[in-house]
């Protein structure tokens, strides 16, 4: 049987920890470290945090289980995994279409994400130049020239391709198990340092103590739902492809819960660092909030406010600027490797091509799109980002949800989850989950889509 041959030939993650850190790394990106603290600062701090934590487990986690289950069931790329859910030819054809829509998400996201990753690398170089006293070079790296953006983008792509070409165990797992712990260590150092500064305690209180009057605010709830949804890259194909590399012996809901907890921990810790840092910056005279209480320059918070705070703290501040931008570069890389892995897996499986050549050719092809965006930045960057995150990803998530909930039989879903977790259908989660992903999840995803158009 071809399915069995495919399973036997397929590379798997070497350890549970390797899978958890790789999948959490795919989810942990700038959405956690840049997006989450910005959303929290814009939507009442502690109130947003509380609603976000609820939404992660009510909206994102059940869908994460669906996406990983589809991947592990198919043991293949997104298109062939979607085709494997039903034997009817028409269902297979629709499954292919859904898989292609899903596959377009990581490719489109990578096209703009790598440019931001390049900025981070340039800011990291600038911080190193500041330490070395190379002021002119530092100013060039901080500037917004086409040459600087191109250099950063190319370096970011090269790093991503080098990791992906190593394969699942020697590339993705090996580097995720190094980069993710480094992320937590750097965060801890930064948190300890920032908490010694004046104003940090006020920021921490704003972040951790919820204003219960704001909790039922419709705007806040929708923002938290959307952030939770994107935080775990639901609809982004990364979890589906990583699920396909997961052994059938593993307890899938437990693995999905571990990924959710690690991802949420990173977002939470990012808030612990960024919000107190914002209040420290305010103490130093940096304006962060407008007169009406809204956040100024929310999109560029990471690139403007925090570097100003580091600059105001002298030599130690310069040292921590290096740490901070290294941290952001690591977070961006752990996501970009999962994005490139999706098309690499498809081409490798369909055409039996070598992983190294496939990684370079496909990485190069997507890089060319990024180069076009860099040269026409004002016209294209926002457009590509909007198409990828506001249209393609939510639509892919809704299709995965409808296909996983309605086309894939209840018996098929339950059977898949019982592998590695034989008592799945006896517990409350096993009884609720199949119904929940059929009726509740599509409704919640449709709400996120509706809110993004609002």
Short mmCIF file of C-alpha atoms in Angstrom, two decimals:
data_model
loop_
_atom_site.label_atom_id
_atom_site.label_comp_id
_atom_site.label_asym_id
_atom_site.label_seq_id
_atom_site.Cartn_x
_atom_site.Cartn_y
_atom_site.Cartn_z
CA UNK A 1 0.00 0.00 0.00
CA UNK A 2 1.40 3.39 -0.97
CA UNK A 3 0.20 5.12 2.21
CA UNK A 4 2.17 2.62 4.31
CA UNK A 5 5.26 3.01 2.12
CA UNK A 6 4.97 6.76 2.59
CA UNK A 7 4.76 6.36 6.38
CA UNK A 8 7.82 4.10 6.52
CA UNK A 9 9.93 6.34 4.28
CA UNK A 10 8.94 9.51 6.09
CA UNK A 11 11.32 11.19 8.48
CA UNK A 12 9.98 11.79 12.00
CA UNK A 13 11.00 13.99 14.89
CA UNK A 14 13.56 12.22 17.05
CA UNK A 15 12.07 13.17 20.42
CA UNK A 16 8.96 14.60 22.05
CA UNK A 17 10.87 17.65 23.25
CA UNK A 18 12.22 18.19 19.73
CA UNK A 19 8.70 18.19 18.31
CA UNK A 20 7.27 20.45 21.03
CA UNK A 21 10.08 23.02 20.66
CA UNK A 22 9.96 22.92 16.85
CA UNK A 23 6.16 23.28 16.70
CA UNK A 24 6.17 25.94 19.43
CA UNK A 25 8.98 27.65 17.52
CA UNK A 26 6.81 27.65 14.39
CA UNK A 27 4.08 29.36 16.40
CA UNK A 28 6.45 31.65 18.30
CA UNK A 29 7.31 34.53 16.06
CA UNK A 30 6.93 38.24 15.85
CA UNK A 31 3.21 37.73 16.54
CA UNK A 32 4.14 36.79 20.11
CA UNK A 33 7.01 39.17 20.75
CA UNK A 34 5.89 42.13 18.66
CA UNK A 35 2.15 41.63 18.12
CA UNK A 36 1.01 40.40 21.53
CA UNK A 37 2.59 43.11 23.74
CA UNK A 38 1.41 45.78 21.27
CA UNK A 39 -2.16 44.41 21.39
CA UNK A 40 -2.00 44.20 25.19
CA UNK A 41 -0.76 47.80 25.44
CA UNK A 42 -3.53 48.97 23.08
CA UNK A 43 -6.32 47.03 24.78
CA UNK A 44 -6.06 47.60 28.51
CA UNK A 45 -3.09 45.43 29.56
CA UNK A 46 -4.28 42.88 32.13
CA UNK A 47 -7.83 42.73 30.75
CA UNK A 48 -6.49 41.77 27.31
CA UNK A 49 -4.12 39.19 28.83
CA UNK A 50 -6.96 37.46 30.69
CA UNK A 51 -9.29 37.32 27.65
CA UNK A 52 -6.38 36.21 25.43
CA UNK A 53 -5.59 33.26 27.73
CA UNK A 54 -9.25 32.18 27.63
CA UNK A 55 -9.39 32.52 23.82
CA UNK A 56 -6.20 30.47 23.33
CA UNK A 57 -7.82 27.46 24.98
CA UNK A 58 -11.37 28.03 23.67
CA UNK A 59 -10.55 28.90 20.04
CA UNK A 60 -6.97 28.05 19.12
CA UNK A 61 -6.20 24.79 20.96
CA UNK A 62 -9.11 22.66 19.57
CA UNK A 63 -8.19 23.81 16.04
CA UNK A 64 -4.52 23.10 16.61
CA UNK A 65 -5.49 19.48 17.40
CA UNK A 66 -7.46 19.32 14.10
CA UNK A 67 -4.59 20.67 12.02
CA UNK A 68 -1.99 18.39 13.62
CA UNK A 69 -4.34 15.39 13.33
CA UNK A 70 -4.87 16.01 9.57
CA UNK A 71 -1.10 16.12 9.07
CA UNK A 72 -0.38 13.01 11.10
CA UNK A 73 -3.22 11.09 9.42
CA UNK A 74 -1.97 11.96 5.93
CA UNK A 75 1.75 11.66 6.78
CA UNK A 76 2.38 13.97 3.85
CA UNK A 77 2.44 17.56 2.59
CA UNK A 78 -0.72 19.71 3.09
CA UNK A 79 -2.27 18.84 -0.31
CA UNK A 80 -1.89 15.06 -0.02
CA UNK A 81 -2.88 15.14 3.67
CA UNK A 82 -6.14 16.92 2.82
CA UNK A 83 -6.80 14.40 0.02
CA UNK A 84 -6.35 11.50 2.45
CA UNK A 85 -9.36 12.52 4.60
CA UNK A 86 -12.00 11.03 2.27
CA UNK A 87 -12.08 8.32 -0.41
CA UNK A 88 -14.63 10.04 -2.73
CA UNK A 89 -12.93 11.55 -5.85
CA UNK A 90 -14.82 14.85 -5.55
CA UNK A 91 -13.86 15.18 -1.86
CA UNK A 92 -10.25 14.47 -2.83
CA UNK A 93 -10.31 17.22 -5.47
CA UNK A 94 -11.81 19.73 -3.03
CA UNK A 95 -9.22 18.58 -0.46
CA UNK A 96 -6.46 19.36 -2.98
CA UNK A 97 -7.88 22.84 -3.49
CA UNK A 98 -8.03 23.45 0.27
CA UNK A 99 -4.45 22.18 0.57
CA UNK A 100 -3.28 24.60 -2.14
CA UNK A 101 -4.99 27.53 -0.40
CA UNK A 102 -3.34 26.43 2.83
CA UNK A 103 0.06 26.13 1.13
CA UNK A 104 -0.24 29.67 -0.28
CA UNK A 105 -0.32 31.04 3.30
CA UNK A 106 3.28 30.24 4.43
CA UNK A 107 4.63 31.28 1.00
CA UNK A 108 2.81 34.65 1.09
CA UNK A 109 3.65 35.26 4.75
CA UNK A 110 7.34 34.42 4.18
CA UNK A 111 7.48 36.98 1.34
CA UNK A 112 6.91 39.88 3.76
CA UNK A 113 7.99 38.25 7.05
CA UNK A 114 11.55 37.76 5.79
CA UNK A 115 11.81 41.52 5.13
CA UNK A 116 10.91 42.19 8.79
CA UNK A 117 13.38 39.44 9.76
CA UNK A 118 15.98 41.32 7.73
CA UNK A 119 15.23 44.55 9.64
CA UNK A 120 15.83 42.67 12.90
CA UNK A 121 19.19 41.39 11.68
CA UNK A 122 20.14 44.95 10.62
CA UNK A 123 19.13 46.34 14.03
CA UNK A 124 21.19 43.56 15.64
CA UNK A 125 24.21 44.59 13.52
CA UNK A 126 23.54 48.25 14.43
CA UNK A 127 23.54 47.38 18.15
CA UNK A 128 26.87 45.56 17.74
CA UNK A 129 28.27 48.58 15.82
CA UNK A 130 27.13 50.90 18.65
CA UNK A 131 29.06 48.76 21.12
CA UNK A 132 32.15 48.89 18.88
CA UNK A 133 31.82 52.67 18.44
CA UNK A 134 31.17 52.43 14.69
CA UNK A 135 28.58 55.19 14.58
CA UNK A 136 28.42 55.72 10.81
CA UNK A 137 27.91 52.00 10.12
CA UNK A 138 25.33 51.80 12.91
CA UNK A 139 23.40 54.71 11.37
CA UNK A 140 23.43 52.89 7.98
CA UNK A 141 22.02 49.71 9.55
CA UNK A 142 19.29 51.73 11.31
CA UNK A 143 18.42 53.66 8.14
CA UNK A 144 15.71 52.53 5.76
CA UNK A 145 17.59 52.27 2.47
CA UNK A 146 16.81 49.72 -0.25
CA UNK A 147 20.40 48.38 0.01
CA UNK A 148 20.12 47.85 3.77
CA UNK A 149 16.71 46.15 3.46
CA UNK A 150 18.00 43.89 0.67
CA UNK A 151 21.07 42.87 2.68
CA UNK A 152 18.99 42.00 5.76
CA UNK A 153 16.41 40.07 3.73
CA UNK A 154 19.05 38.01 1.89
CA UNK A 155 20.86 37.12 5.14
CA UNK A 156 17.54 36.09 6.72
CA UNK A 157 16.68 33.84 3.75
CA UNK A 158 20.14 32.22 3.75
CA UNK A 159 19.83 31.37 7.48
CA UNK A 160 16.31 29.95 6.94
CA UNK A 161 17.37 27.83 3.93
CA UNK A 162 20.48 26.50 5.71
CA UNK A 163 18.33 25.15 8.57
CA UNK A 164 15.58 23.69 6.32
CA UNK A 165 18.05 21.90 4.02
CA UNK A 166 19.25 19.89 7.04
CA UNK A 167 15.92 18.04 7.18
CA UNK A 168 13.60 17.35 10.11
CA UNK A 169 16.06 15.89 12.66
CA UNK A 170 19.35 17.48 11.60
CA UNK A 171 17.87 20.83 10.58
CA UNK A 172 14.56 21.85 12.14
CA UNK A 173 14.69 19.77 15.35
CA UNK A 174 18.41 20.34 15.98
CA UNK A 175 18.12 24.12 15.69
CA UNK A 176 14.74 24.45 17.43
CA UNK A 177 16.10 22.65 20.51
CA UNK A 178 18.92 25.23 20.62
CA UNK A 179 17.11 28.40 19.61
CA UNK A 180 14.00 28.01 21.79
CA UNK A 181 15.84 27.59 25.14
CA UNK A 182 18.08 30.53 24.10
CA UNK A 183 14.89 32.57 23.63
CA UNK A 184 13.77 31.91 27.22
CA UNK A 185 17.24 32.63 28.68
CA UNK A 186 17.52 35.94 26.81
CA UNK A 187 14.01 36.91 27.89
CA UNK A 188 14.84 36.16 31.52
CA UNK A 189 17.98 38.35 31.36
CA UNK A 190 16.07 41.18 29.73
CA UNK A 191 13.21 40.96 32.26
CA UNK A 192 15.59 41.09 35.26
CA UNK A 193 17.40 44.07 33.75
CA UNK A 194 14.26 46.05 32.87
CA UNK A 195 12.70 45.47 36.31
CA UNK A 196 15.63 47.34 37.88
CA UNK A 197 14.63 50.51 35.98
CA UNK A 198 12.36 53.31 37.20
CA UNK A 199 8.77 52.95 35.93
CA UNK A 200 9.01 49.20 35.29
CA UNK A 201 6.80 48.28 38.26
CA UNK A 202 4.02 50.53 36.98
CA UNK A 203 4.18 48.78 33.59
CA UNK A 204 4.11 45.36 35.25
CA UNK A 205 1.00 46.32 37.26
CA UNK A 206 -0.72 47.60 34.09
CA UNK A 207 0.04 44.27 32.41
CA UNK A 208 -0.85 41.83 35.22
CA UNK A 209 -3.76 43.51 37.03
CA UNK A 210 -6.88 43.35 34.83
CA UNK A 211 -9.42 46.19 34.72
CA UNK A 212 -12.57 44.05 34.89
CA UNK A 213 -14.67 46.89 33.46
CA UNK A 214 -12.87 46.38 30.10
CA UNK A 215 -13.17 42.59 29.91
CA UNK A 216 -16.53 42.55 28.12
CA UNK A 217 -15.45 45.18 25.57
CA UNK A 218 -16.33 43.77 22.12
CA UNK A 219 -13.22 45.26 20.48
CA UNK A 220 -10.97 43.72 23.14
CA UNK A 221 -12.60 40.26 22.84
CA UNK A 222 -12.26 40.23 19.04
CA UNK A 223 -8.64 41.47 19.24
CA UNK A 224 -7.81 38.72 21.78
CA UNK A 225 -9.54 36.07 19.66
CA UNK A 226 -7.67 37.15 16.53
CA UNK A 227 -4.33 37.33 18.36
CA UNK A 228 -4.82 33.86 19.88
CA UNK A 229 -5.77 32.48 16.50
CA UNK A 230 -2.71 33.92 14.71
CA UNK A 231 -0.38 33.21 17.63
CA UNK A 232 -0.69 29.45 17.06
CA UNK A 233 -0.47 29.93 13.25
CA UNK A 234 -3.87 28.30 12.76
CA UNK A 235 -4.43 27.98 9.01
CA UNK A 236 -0.74 28.62 8.33
CA UNK A 237 0.06 24.98 7.40
CA UNK A 238 3.10 24.83 9.72
CA UNK A 239 1.26 22.76 12.34
CA UNK A 240 -0.14 20.45 9.68
CA UNK A 241 3.31 19.76 8.20
CA UNK A 242 4.92 19.30 11.64
CA UNK A 243 2.03 17.00 12.62
CA UNK A 244 2.88 14.87 9.57
CA UNK A 245 6.37 14.29 11.04
CA UNK A 246 4.90 13.14 14.38
CA UNK A 247 4.97 9.45 15.30
CA UNK A 248 1.64 7.60 15.57
CA UNK A 249 2.71 6.48 19.05
CA UNK A 250 2.45 10.01 20.47
CA UNK A 251 -0.53 11.35 22.41
CA UNK A 252 -1.61 14.06 19.96
CA UNK A 253 -3.89 16.19 22.20
CA UNK A 254 -1.17 16.20 24.89
CA UNK A 255 1.48 17.27 22.34
CA UNK A 256 -0.84 20.02 21.05
CA UNK A 257 -1.40 21.20 24.63
CA UNK A 258 2.36 21.34 25.26
CA UNK A 259 2.87 23.39 22.08
CA UNK A 260 0.03 25.71 23.15
CA UNK A 261 1.53 26.17 26.63
CA UNK A 262 5.06 26.93 25.33
CA UNK A 263 3.72 29.36 22.72
CA UNK A 264 1.48 31.11 25.27
CA UNK A 265 4.36 31.26 27.77
CA UNK A 266 6.50 33.11 25.21
CA UNK A 267 3.72 35.63 24.50
CA UNK A 268 3.16 36.11 28.24
CA UNK A 269 6.89 36.60 28.93
CA UNK A 270 7.16 39.00 25.96
CA UNK A 271 4.47 41.09 27.66
CA UNK A 272 6.46 40.92 30.93
CA UNK A 273 9.42 42.45 29.10
CA UNK A 274 7.85 44.88 26.62
CA UNK A 275 5.14 46.55 28.74
CA UNK A 276 7.45 47.43 31.68
CA UNK A 277 10.02 48.59 29.06
CA UNK A 278 7.39 50.93 27.60
CA UNK A 279 6.77 52.49 30.99
CA UNK A 280 10.53 52.79 31.57
CA UNK A 281 10.75 54.60 28.22
CA UNK A 282 7.93 56.95 29.31
CA UNK A 283 9.92 57.78 32.47
CA UNK A 284 12.81 58.70 30.18
CA UNK A 285 10.59 61.12 28.27
CA UNK A 286 9.71 58.92 25.28
CA UNK A 287 6.08 59.51 24.25
CA UNK A 288 4.20 56.23 23.82
CA UNK A 289 0.50 57.03 24.22
CA UNK A 290 -1.39 59.79 22.37
CA UNK A 291 -3.70 62.23 24.18
CA UNK A 292 -6.72 59.94 23.62
CA UNK A 293 -4.89 57.00 25.26
CA UNK A 294 -4.20 55.15 22.01
CA UNK A 295 -0.76 53.70 21.31
CA UNK A 296 1.52 55.79 19.11
CA UNK A 297 3.43 53.99 16.33
CA UNK A 298 2.07 50.57 17.38
CA UNK A 299 3.45 48.96 14.21
CA UNK A 300 6.97 50.19 14.86
CA UNK A 301 6.98 49.92 18.66
CA UNK A 302 9.80 47.37 18.55
CA UNK A 303 11.91 49.47 16.19
CA UNK A 304 11.42 52.92 17.72
CA UNK A 305 10.37 52.95 21.38
CA UNK A 306 12.57 50.16 22.75
CA UNK A 307 15.80 51.22 21.00
CA UNK A 308 15.23 54.74 22.40
CA UNK A 309 14.96 53.22 25.87
CA UNK A 310 18.17 51.23 25.35
CA UNK A 311 20.00 54.33 24.10
CA UNK A 312 19.01 56.27 27.21
CA UNK A 313 20.61 53.63 29.46
CA UNK A 314 24.21 54.00 28.29
CA UNK A 315 26.62 51.10 27.74
CA UNK A 316 24.48 48.48 29.53
CA UNK A 317 21.53 49.57 27.43
CA UNK A 318 23.58 49.02 24.25
CA UNK A 319 24.48 45.54 25.45
CA UNK A 320 20.82 44.72 26.05
CA UNK A 321 19.87 46.12 22.63
CA UNK A 322 22.08 43.35 21.18
CA UNK A 323 20.31 40.77 23.39
CA UNK A 324 16.86 42.07 22.45
CA UNK A 325 17.37 42.04 18.67
CA UNK A 326 19.10 38.65 18.84
CA UNK A 327 16.00 37.41 20.66
CA UNK A 328 13.67 38.78 17.97
CA UNK A 329 15.82 37.32 15.18
CA UNK A 330 15.66 33.87 16.83
CA UNK A 331 11.87 34.12 17.16
CA UNK A 332 11.52 35.15 13.51
CA UNK A 333 13.78 32.28 12.35
CA UNK A 334 11.92 29.55 14.27
CA UNK A 335 8.79 30.64 12.35
CA UNK A 336 10.36 31.13 8.92
CA UNK A 337 11.85 27.61 8.85
CA UNK A 338 8.36 26.12 9.30
CA UNK A 339 7.00 28.35 6.49
CA UNK A 340 9.66 27.23 3.99
CA UNK A 341 9.30 23.59 5.06
CA UNK A 342 5.70 23.49 3.70
CA UNK A 343 6.51 23.96 -0.03
CA UNK A 344 9.83 22.04 0.34
CA UNK A 345 7.92 18.99 1.67
CA UNK A 346 5.43 19.14 -1.22
CA UNK A 347 8.03 19.37 -4.01
CA UNK A 348 10.30 16.79 -2.35
CA UNK A 349 7.46 14.26 -1.99
CA UNK A 350 5.84 14.83 -5.38
CA UNK A 351 9.00 14.97 -7.50
CA UNK A 352 11.44 12.99 -5.34
CA UNK A 353 13.92 15.90 -5.42
CA UNK A 354 16.85 16.28 -3.06
CA UNK A 355 16.16 18.39 0.04
CA UNK A 356 19.18 20.69 -0.34
CA UNK A 357 18.43 21.68 -3.95
CA UNK A 358 14.69 22.00 -3.24
CA UNK A 359 15.32 24.25 -0.23
CA UNK A 360 17.58 26.59 -2.21
CA UNK A 361 15.39 26.73 -5.33
CA UNK A 362 12.13 27.35 -3.46
CA UNK A 363 13.74 29.67 -0.91
CA UNK A 364 15.30 31.57 -3.81
CA UNK A 365 11.97 31.80 -5.67
CA UNK A 366 10.13 33.27 -2.64
CA UNK A 367 13.15 35.54 -1.99
CA UNK A 368 12.71 37.04 -5.49
CA UNK A 369 9.16 38.06 -4.53
CA UNK A 370 10.58 39.69 -1.38
CA UNK A 371 13.14 41.57 -3.51
CA UNK A 372 10.32 42.99 -5.66
CA UNK A 373 8.49 44.03 -2.46
CA UNK A 374 11.66 45.72 -1.13
CA UNK A 375 12.02 47.75 -4.35
CA UNK A 376 8.33 48.77 -4.30
CA UNK A 377 7.99 48.86 -0.52
CA UNK A 378 5.32 51.53 -0.02
CA UNK A 379 3.01 50.01 -2.65
CA UNK A 380 3.51 46.30 -1.93
CA UNK A 381 4.57 45.56 1.67
CA UNK A 382 1.27 46.43 3.36
CA UNK A 383 -0.69 44.82 0.54
CA UNK A 384 1.18 41.49 0.71
CA UNK A 385 0.93 41.45 4.53
CA UNK A 386 -2.81 42.21 4.40
CA UNK A 387 -3.56 39.56 1.73
CA UNK A 388 -1.56 36.92 3.65
CA UNK A 389 -2.80 37.57 7.19
CA UNK A 390 -6.29 39.07 6.77
CA UNK A 391 -7.53 37.05 3.81
CA UNK A 392 -5.52 33.91 3.02
CA UNK A 393 -4.75 32.64 6.54
CA UNK A 394 -8.27 33.02 8.03
CA UNK A 395 -9.83 31.52 4.88
CA UNK A 396 -7.40 28.57 4.99
CA UNK A 397 -8.18 28.08 8.70
CA UNK A 398 -11.93 28.09 7.99
CA UNK A 399 -11.50 25.57 5.16
CA UNK A 400 -9.29 23.29 7.31
CA UNK A 401 -11.90 23.55 10.03
CA UNK A 402 -14.87 22.76 7.77
CA UNK A 403 -13.00 19.94 6.03
CA UNK A 404 -11.70 18.47 9.29
CA UNK A 405 -15.09 18.87 10.99
CA UNK A 406 -17.50 17.84 8.22
CA UNK A 407 -15.69 15.90 5.46
CA UNK A 408 -13.40 13.83 7.71
CA UNK A 409 -15.69 11.36 9.45
CA UNK A 410 -16.06 11.43 13.22
CA UNK A 411 -14.89 7.81 13.30
CA UNK A 412 -11.78 8.71 11.25
CA UNK A 413 -10.87 11.61 13.56
CA UNK A 414 -11.39 9.58 16.72
CA UNK A 415 -9.40 6.65 15.32
CA UNK A 416 -6.47 8.95 14.52
CA UNK A 417 -6.41 10.42 18.03
CA UNK A 418 -6.78 7.01 19.67
CA UNK A 419 -3.39 6.10 18.18
CA UNK A 420 -1.05 7.03 21.00
CA UNK A 421 -4.04 7.83 23.25
CA UNK A 422 -6.28 4.69 23.31
CA UNK A 423 -8.63 6.10 25.98
CA UNK A 424 -9.25 9.33 24.00
CA UNK A 425 -12.98 8.76 23.39
CA UNK A 426 -13.63 7.86 27.06
CA UNK A 427 -12.67 11.27 28.48
CA UNK A 428 -14.67 14.51 28.32
CA UNK A 429 -12.32 16.00 25.69
CA UNK A 430 -12.85 13.01 23.40
CA UNK A 431 -16.63 13.36 23.75
CA UNK A 432 -16.74 17.15 23.24
CA UNK A 433 -13.96 17.77 20.69
CA UNK A 434 -15.48 16.11 17.54
CA UNK A 435 -18.71 18.10 17.99
CA UNK A 436 -16.85 21.27 18.97
CA UNK A 437 -14.68 21.30 15.82
CA UNK A 438 -17.72 20.62 13.66
CA UNK A 439 -19.99 23.39 14.95
CA UNK A 440 -18.25 25.81 17.35
CA UNK A 441 -14.80 26.24 15.72
CA UNK A 442 -16.08 27.25 12.25
CA UNK A 443 -18.35 29.82 13.91
CA UNK A 444 -15.44 31.27 15.92
CA UNK A 445 -13.16 31.40 12.86
CA UNK A 446 -15.92 33.08 10.83
CA UNK A 447 -16.20 35.66 13.64
CA UNK A 448 -12.43 36.38 13.42
CA UNK A 449 -12.77 36.80 9.62
CA UNK A 450 -15.79 39.09 10.04
CA UNK A 451 -13.90 41.18 12.62
CA UNK A 452 -10.87 41.54 10.33
CA UNK A 453 -13.10 42.98 7.58
CA UNK A 454 -14.83 45.29 10.06
#
